[in-house]
């Protein structure tokens, strides 16, 4: 429940501010800059928090710190939304590593994938609540209240225990060599996706849609993802490689379709939501497949390796955010997204076809 309220608050900040900012400035370049800074701080936080968690035995303490920092951000948001938005990038990066570390250390190996899926479902529930509140009741004080409630839950319900010190430089470097190509592929995949999500705001303005279409799109996305996560394990089991390739290919076709729609001058209006709701829900399938295949067997450096994948994603988001606004041309952004998905697909195929491929569990 603590994580639920944390995710709800961060979702509200992450949705409300960029939409409000773009509606006031109408600048694709500035939108790319603020999202780029946010993602840069998120990338920095992903590595720092992952490193600190693996180097210390603190678990409950970091969960409480996450909520405390959230309360501070909630206070700042009421007075300076830009500073609070950027700071939330760094602080929210603690959420994934700390809850993943607790999961990995308290869950039997055979239930690890299921536990990760349940954790994702809790996050999605917070995403749904945050997006609905953003659409229909965006009160600044709610953010502060939810962070405060999360603090109470984390103090009371997260058990205090000494987590293992999982940092092992030699093992970490070995795993990085094994997973280098997947990490690079993951980078291009997430960079392409970040461009799509960043451009979704100006795309809706281009199609003459009101802002609530954006918020509702995210609400429906999270609801659909919730269902997919609940069914996804059984669907992808034994076919992880196939689904990873299929999702990457499908997403590349969607962004290419948007290039055609815009170049032809077509007005699809609320049809943007349909494309969004095809593009977005593909990620849980990819995520379950990726996690099951590549990192479920980690013994040491758990939070560090997860943090490195998060850093890869966050750096991709930084680059994607800046690229989205660098040309000030929405078509160029979608073209870059298409080529990035294509490169990710190519690298992933090379890795999966290696005859002597070694998994992360070795």
Coordinates of C-alpha atoms in Angstrom, one line a residue:
X1 CA 0.0 0.0 0.0
X2 CA 2.9 2.3 0.7
X3 CA 4.2 1.8 -2.9
X4 CA 0.6 2.3 -4.3
X5 CA 0.4 5.8 -2.8
X6 CA 3.9 6.7 -3.8
X7 CA 3.3 5.7 -7.4
X8 CA -0.1 7.6 -7.4
X9 CA 1.7 10.8 -6.4
X10 CA 4.6 10.5 -8.8
X11 CA 2.1 9.7 -11.6
X12 CA 0.2 12.9 -10.9
X13 CA 3.3 14.9 -11.0
X14 CA 4.7 13.2 -14.1
X15 CA 1.4 13.7 -16.0
X16 CA 0.1 17.0 -14.9
X17 CA 3.2 19.2 -15.2
X18 CA 4.3 18.3 -18.8
X19 CA 0.7 18.7 -20.1
X20 CA 0.3 22.1 -18.3
X21 CA 3.8 23.2 -19.4
X22 CA 3.1 22.4 -23.1
X23 CA -0.3 24.0 -23.0
X24 CA 1.3 27.2 -21.8
X25 CA 4.4 27.3 -24.0
X26 CA 3.4 25.3 -27.1
X27 CA 7.2 24.6 -27.4
X28 CA 8.3 21.1 -28.4
X29 CA 11.9 22.1 -27.7
X30 CA 11.2 23.2 -24.2
X31 CA 9.1 20.1 -23.5
X32 CA 12.0 18.0 -24.7
X33 CA 14.4 19.9 -22.4
X34 CA 12.3 19.5 -19.2
X35 CA 11.6 15.9 -19.8
X36 CA 15.3 15.3 -20.7
X37 CA 16.4 16.9 -17.4
X38 CA 13.9 14.8 -15.5
X39 CA 15.1 11.6 -17.1
X40 CA 18.7 12.6 -16.6
X41 CA 18.1 12.9 -12.8
X42 CA 16.1 9.7 -12.9
X43 CA 19.1 7.9 -14.5
X44 CA 21.5 9.3 -11.9
X45 CA 19.1 8.2 -9.2
X46 CA 18.7 4.7 -10.6
X47 CA 22.5 4.1 -10.4
X48 CA 23.1 5.8 -7.0
X49 CA 20.2 4.2 -5.2
X50 CA 21.0 0.7 -6.7
X51 CA 24.6 1.0 -5.6
X52 CA 23.7 2.2 -2.1
X53 CA 21.2 -0.6 -1.6
X54 CA 23.7 -3.3 -2.6
X55 CA 26.5 -1.7 -0.5
X56 CA 24.4 -1.5 2.7
X57 CA 22.0 -3.8 4.7
X58 CA 19.3 -1.1 4.9
X59 CA 15.9 -1.9 3.5
X60 CA 13.1 -0.5 5.6
X61 CA 15.1 2.7 6.1
X62 CA 15.4 3.4 2.4
X63 CA 11.6 2.8 1.9
X64 CA 10.9 5.3 4.7
X65 CA 13.4 7.8 3.1
X66 CA 11.5 7.4 -0.2
X67 CA 8.3 8.5 1.4
X68 CA 10.0 11.3 3.4
X69 CA 11.5 12.7 0.2
X70 CA 8.1 12.4 -1.4
X71 CA 6.6 14.6 1.3
X72 CA 9.2 17.2 0.7
X73 CA 8.5 17.1 -3.0
X74 CA 4.8 17.4 -2.3
X75 CA 5.5 20.6 -0.3
X76 CA 7.7 22.1 -3.1
X77 CA 5.1 21.2 -5.8
X78 CA 2.6 23.5 -4.2
X79 CA 5.0 26.5 -4.7
X80 CA 7.3 25.6 -7.6
X81 CA 6.0 22.9 -9.9
X82 CA 9.1 22.8 -12.2
X83 CA 11.6 22.2 -9.4
X84 CA 9.3 19.6 -7.8
X85 CA 8.9 17.8 -11.2
X86 CA 12.6 17.6 -11.8
X87 CA 13.4 16.5 -8.2
X88 CA 10.8 13.8 -8.5
X89 CA 12.9 12.3 -11.3
X90 CA 15.7 11.6 -8.9
X91 CA 13.7 10.5 -5.9
X92 CA 11.3 8.3 -7.9
X93 CA 14.3 6.3 -9.1
X94 CA 14.6 4.8 -5.5
X95 CA 11.1 3.1 -5.8
X96 CA 12.2 0.4 -8.3
X97 CA 15.5 -0.7 -6.7
X98 CA 14.2 -0.7 -3.1
X99 CA 11.0 -2.7 -3.7
X100 CA 12.8 -5.0 -6.1
X101 CA 15.5 -5.7 -3.5
X102 CA 12.9 -6.4 -0.8
X103 CA 11.1 -8.7 -3.3
X104 CA 14.3 -10.5 -4.3
X105 CA 15.4 -11.1 -0.7
X106 CA 12.1 -12.2 0.7
X107 CA 10.6 -14.3 -2.2
X108 CA 11.5 -17.9 -3.1
X109 CA 13.2 -18.2 -6.5
X110 CA 10.4 -20.2 -8.0
X111 CA 7.9 -17.4 -7.1
X112 CA 10.1 -14.5 -8.2
X113 CA 8.6 -13.8 -11.6
X114 CA 5.1 -14.0 -10.1
X115 CA 6.2 -11.6 -7.3
X116 CA 7.7 -9.2 -9.9
X117 CA 4.4 -9.2 -11.8
X118 CA 2.4 -8.5 -8.6
X119 CA 4.8 -5.6 -7.9
X120 CA 4.1 -4.3 -11.4
X121 CA 0.3 -4.6 -10.8
X122 CA 0.6 -2.5 -7.6
X123 CA 2.5 0.1 -9.5
X124 CA -0.1 0.1 -12.3
X125 CA -2.9 0.5 -9.7
X126 CA -1.1 3.7 -8.5
X127 CA -0.7 4.8 -12.2
X128 CA -4.4 4.3 -12.8
X129 CA -5.4 6.3 -9.7
X130 CA -2.9 9.1 -10.5
X131 CA -4.0 9.4 -14.1
X132 CA -7.7 9.5 -13.2
X133 CA -7.1 12.2 -10.5
X134 CA -5.0 14.1 -13.1
X135 CA -7.9 14.1 -15.5
X136 CA -10.7 14.9 -13.1
X137 CA -9.4 16.2 -9.8
X138 CA -5.9 17.5 -9.9
X139 CA -5.5 19.1 -6.4
X140 CA -1.9 19.8 -5.4
X141 CA -2.6 18.9 -1.8
X142 CA -3.5 15.3 -2.8
X143 CA 0.1 14.7 -3.8
X144 CA 1.3 15.7 -0.3
X145 CA -1.4 13.7 1.4
X146 CA -0.7 10.5 -0.5
X147 CA 3.1 10.8 0.2
X148 CA 2.2 11.2 3.9
X149 CA 0.0 8.2 3.8
X150 CA 2.7 6.1 2.2
X151 CA 5.1 7.1 4.9
X152 CA 2.7 5.8 7.6
X153 CA 2.3 2.5 5.7
X154 CA 6.0 2.0 5.2
X155 CA 6.9 2.8 8.8
X156 CA 4.3 0.3 10.1
X157 CA 4.2 -2.5 7.6
X158 CA 7.6 -2.9 6.0
X159 CA 9.6 -5.3 8.2
X160 CA 12.9 -4.2 9.5
X161 CA 15.6 -6.6 8.5
X162 CA 19.3 -6.6 7.5
X163 CA 19.4 -7.1 3.8
X164 CA 22.4 -8.9 2.3
X165 CA 25.4 -6.9 1.0
X166 CA 25.2 -8.0 -2.6
X167 CA 27.9 -5.9 -4.2
X168 CA 30.5 -8.0 -6.0
X169 CA 32.6 -6.2 -8.6
X170 CA 34.0 -9.2 -10.4
X171 CA 30.5 -10.8 -10.6
X172 CA 29.0 -7.5 -11.7
X173 CA 31.5 -7.1 -14.5
X174 CA 31.0 -10.6 -15.7
X175 CA 27.2 -10.1 -15.8
X176 CA 27.7 -6.8 -17.7
X177 CA 29.8 -8.6 -20.3
X178 CA 27.1 -11.2 -20.7
X179 CA 24.3 -8.7 -20.9
X180 CA 26.0 -6.0 -22.9
X181 CA 24.0 -6.5 -26.1
X182 CA 20.6 -6.8 -24.3
X183 CA 21.4 -3.6 -22.3
X184 CA 22.2 -1.8 -25.6
X185 CA 19.1 -3.2 -27.2
X186 CA 17.1 -2.2 -24.2
X187 CA 18.5 1.4 -24.6
X188 CA 17.2 1.7 -28.2
X189 CA 13.9 0.2 -27.3
X190 CA 13.2 2.6 -24.5
X191 CA 14.6 5.6 -26.4
X192 CA 12.1 4.9 -29.2
X193 CA 9.3 4.5 -26.7
X194 CA 10.2 7.8 -24.9
X195 CA 10.0 9.7 -28.2
X196 CA 6.5 8.2 -28.7
X197 CA 5.3 9.1 -25.2
X198 CA 6.8 12.6 -25.3
X199 CA 5.3 13.4 -28.7
X200 CA 1.9 12.1 -27.6
X201 CA 1.1 15.5 -26.0
X202 CA 1.8 17.6 -29.1
X203 CA 0.2 14.9 -31.3
X204 CA -3.1 15.4 -29.5
X205 CA -2.9 19.2 -29.9
X206 CA -2.1 18.6 -33.6
X207 CA -5.2 16.5 -33.8
X208 CA -7.3 19.1 -32.0
X209 CA -8.0 17.0 -29.0
X210 CA -8.7 18.4 -25.5
X211 CA -6.2 17.6 -22.8
X212 CA -8.4 15.1 -21.0
X213 CA -7.9 12.7 -24.0
X214 CA -4.3 12.5 -22.9
X215 CA -5.1 11.7 -19.2
X216 CA -7.8 9.2 -20.2
X217 CA -5.4 7.5 -22.6
X218 CA -3.0 6.9 -19.7
X219 CA -5.9 5.7 -17.5
X220 CA -7.1 3.1 -20.0
X221 CA -3.4 2.1 -20.7
X222 CA -2.8 1.3 -17.0
X223 CA -6.0 -0.6 -16.7
X224 CA -5.2 -2.7 -19.8
X225 CA -1.7 -3.3 -18.5
X226 CA -3.1 -4.5 -15.2
X227 CA -5.0 -7.2 -17.0
X228 CA -2.0 -8.1 -19.2
X229 CA 0.3 -8.4 -16.2
X230 CA -2.2 -10.8 -14.5
X231 CA -2.3 -13.1 -17.6
X232 CA 1.1 -12.4 -19.1
X233 CA 3.2 -15.0 -17.3
X234 CA 1.2 -18.0 -18.6
X235 CA 1.0 -16.5 -22.1
X236 CA 4.7 -15.8 -22.6
X237 CA 6.0 -18.8 -20.8
X238 CA 8.4 -20.8 -23.0
X239 CA 8.0 -18.2 -25.8
X240 CA 9.8 -15.2 -24.3
X241 CA 12.1 -14.8 -27.3
X242 CA 9.3 -14.7 -29.7
X243 CA 7.3 -12.1 -27.8
X244 CA 10.2 -9.8 -27.2
X245 CA 10.9 -9.7 -31.0
X246 CA 7.2 -9.4 -31.8
X247 CA 6.6 -6.4 -29.5
X248 CA 9.6 -4.5 -30.8
X249 CA 8.4 -5.1 -34.5
X250 CA 4.8 -4.1 -33.7
X251 CA 5.8 -0.9 -32.0
X252 CA 8.0 0.1 -35.0
X253 CA 5.0 -0.3 -37.3
X254 CA 2.9 1.9 -35.1
X255 CA 5.3 4.8 -35.1
X256 CA 5.8 4.4 -38.9
X257 CA 2.0 4.6 -39.3
X258 CA 2.0 7.9 -37.4
X259 CA 4.6 9.3 -39.8
X260 CA 2.3 8.5 -42.7
X261 CA -0.8 9.9 -41.0
X262 CA 0.9 13.3 -40.3
X263 CA 2.5 13.6 -43.7
X264 CA -0.8 12.9 -45.4
X265 CA -2.4 15.6 -43.2
X266 CA -5.0 13.2 -41.8
X267 CA -7.0 14.2 -38.7
X268 CA -7.7 11.1 -36.7
X269 CA -8.9 13.1 -33.6
X270 CA -9.6 10.8 -30.7
X271 CA -8.1 8.0 -32.8
X272 CA -4.8 8.9 -31.2
X273 CA -6.1 7.1 -28.1
X274 CA -6.6 3.9 -30.1
X275 CA -3.0 3.9 -31.4
X276 CA -1.8 4.7 -27.9
X277 CA -3.7 1.8 -26.4
X278 CA -2.2 -0.6 -28.9
X279 CA 1.4 0.8 -28.5
X280 CA 1.4 1.0 -24.6
X281 CA 0.0 -2.4 -23.5
X282 CA 2.6 -4.2 -25.6
X283 CA 5.2 -3.3 -22.9
X284 CA 4.0 -5.7 -20.2
X285 CA 4.4 -8.6 -22.6
X286 CA 7.9 -7.4 -23.4
X287 CA 8.8 -6.7 -19.8
X288 CA 7.6 -10.1 -18.5
X289 CA 9.5 -11.8 -21.3
X290 CA 12.7 -9.7 -20.7
X291 CA 12.7 -10.2 -17.0
X292 CA 11.9 -14.0 -17.2
X293 CA 14.7 -14.6 -19.8
X294 CA 17.5 -12.4 -18.7
X295 CA 17.6 -11.4 -15.0
X296 CA 15.4 -13.8 -12.9
X297 CA 18.4 -15.9 -11.8
X298 CA 20.6 -13.1 -10.4
X299 CA 22.4 -14.2 -7.2
X300 CA 24.5 -11.2 -6.4
X301 CA 24.5 -7.5 -7.4
X302 CA 20.7 -7.8 -7.6
X303 CA 19.8 -4.1 -7.2
X304 CA 23.0 -3.0 -9.0
X305 CA 22.2 -5.0 -12.2
X306 CA 18.5 -4.0 -12.0
X307 CA 19.7 -0.4 -11.5
X308 CA 22.0 -0.7 -14.5
X309 CA 19.0 -1.8 -16.7
X310 CA 17.1 1.1 -15.2
X311 CA 20.0 3.5 -16.0
X312 CA 20.0 2.2 -19.6
X313 CA 16.3 2.9 -19.7
X314 CA 16.7 6.3 -18.1
X315 CA 19.6 7.4 -20.3
X316 CA 17.4 6.3 -23.3
X317 CA 14.6 8.5 -21.9
X318 CA 17.0 11.4 -21.6
X319 CA 18.2 11.1 -25.2
X320 CA 14.6 10.4 -26.3
X321 CA 13.3 13.5 -24.5
X322 CA 15.9 15.8 -26.0
X323 CA 15.5 14.2 -29.5
X324 CA 11.8 14.7 -29.4
X325 CA 12.2 18.4 -29.2
X326 CA 15.5 18.9 -30.9
X327 CA 14.1 19.2 -34.5
X328 CA 10.9 20.8 -33.4
X329 CA 9.3 18.5 -36.0
X330 CA 7.0 15.8 -34.9
X331 CA 7.4 13.8 -38.1
X332 CA 11.2 13.7 -37.6
X333 CA 10.7 12.5 -34.1
X334 CA 8.6 9.6 -35.1
X335 CA 11.1 8.7 -37.8
X336 CA 13.9 8.5 -35.3
X337 CA 11.7 6.4 -33.1
X338 CA 11.1 3.9 -36.0
X339 CA 14.8 3.5 -36.7
X340 CA 15.6 3.1 -33.0
X341 CA 13.0 0.2 -32.7
X342 CA 14.6 -1.3 -35.8
X343 CA 18.1 -1.2 -34.3
X344 CA 16.8 -2.6 -31.0
X345 CA 15.2 -5.5 -32.9
X346 CA 18.4 -6.2 -34.8
X347 CA 20.5 -6.3 -31.7
X348 CA 18.1 -8.4 -29.8
X349 CA 17.9 -10.9 -32.6
X350 CA 21.7 -11.2 -32.7
X351 CA 21.8 -11.9 -29.0
X352 CA 19.0 -14.4 -29.0
X353 CA 20.6 -16.3 -32.0
X354 CA 24.0 -16.7 -30.3
X355 CA 24.5 -20.5 -30.2
X356 CA 26.6 -20.3 -27.0
X357 CA 24.5 -17.6 -25.3
X358 CA 24.9 -17.6 -21.6
X359 CA 22.0 -16.4 -19.4
X360 CA 22.3 -14.2 -16.4
X361 CA 21.5 -17.1 -14.1
X362 CA 24.8 -18.8 -14.9

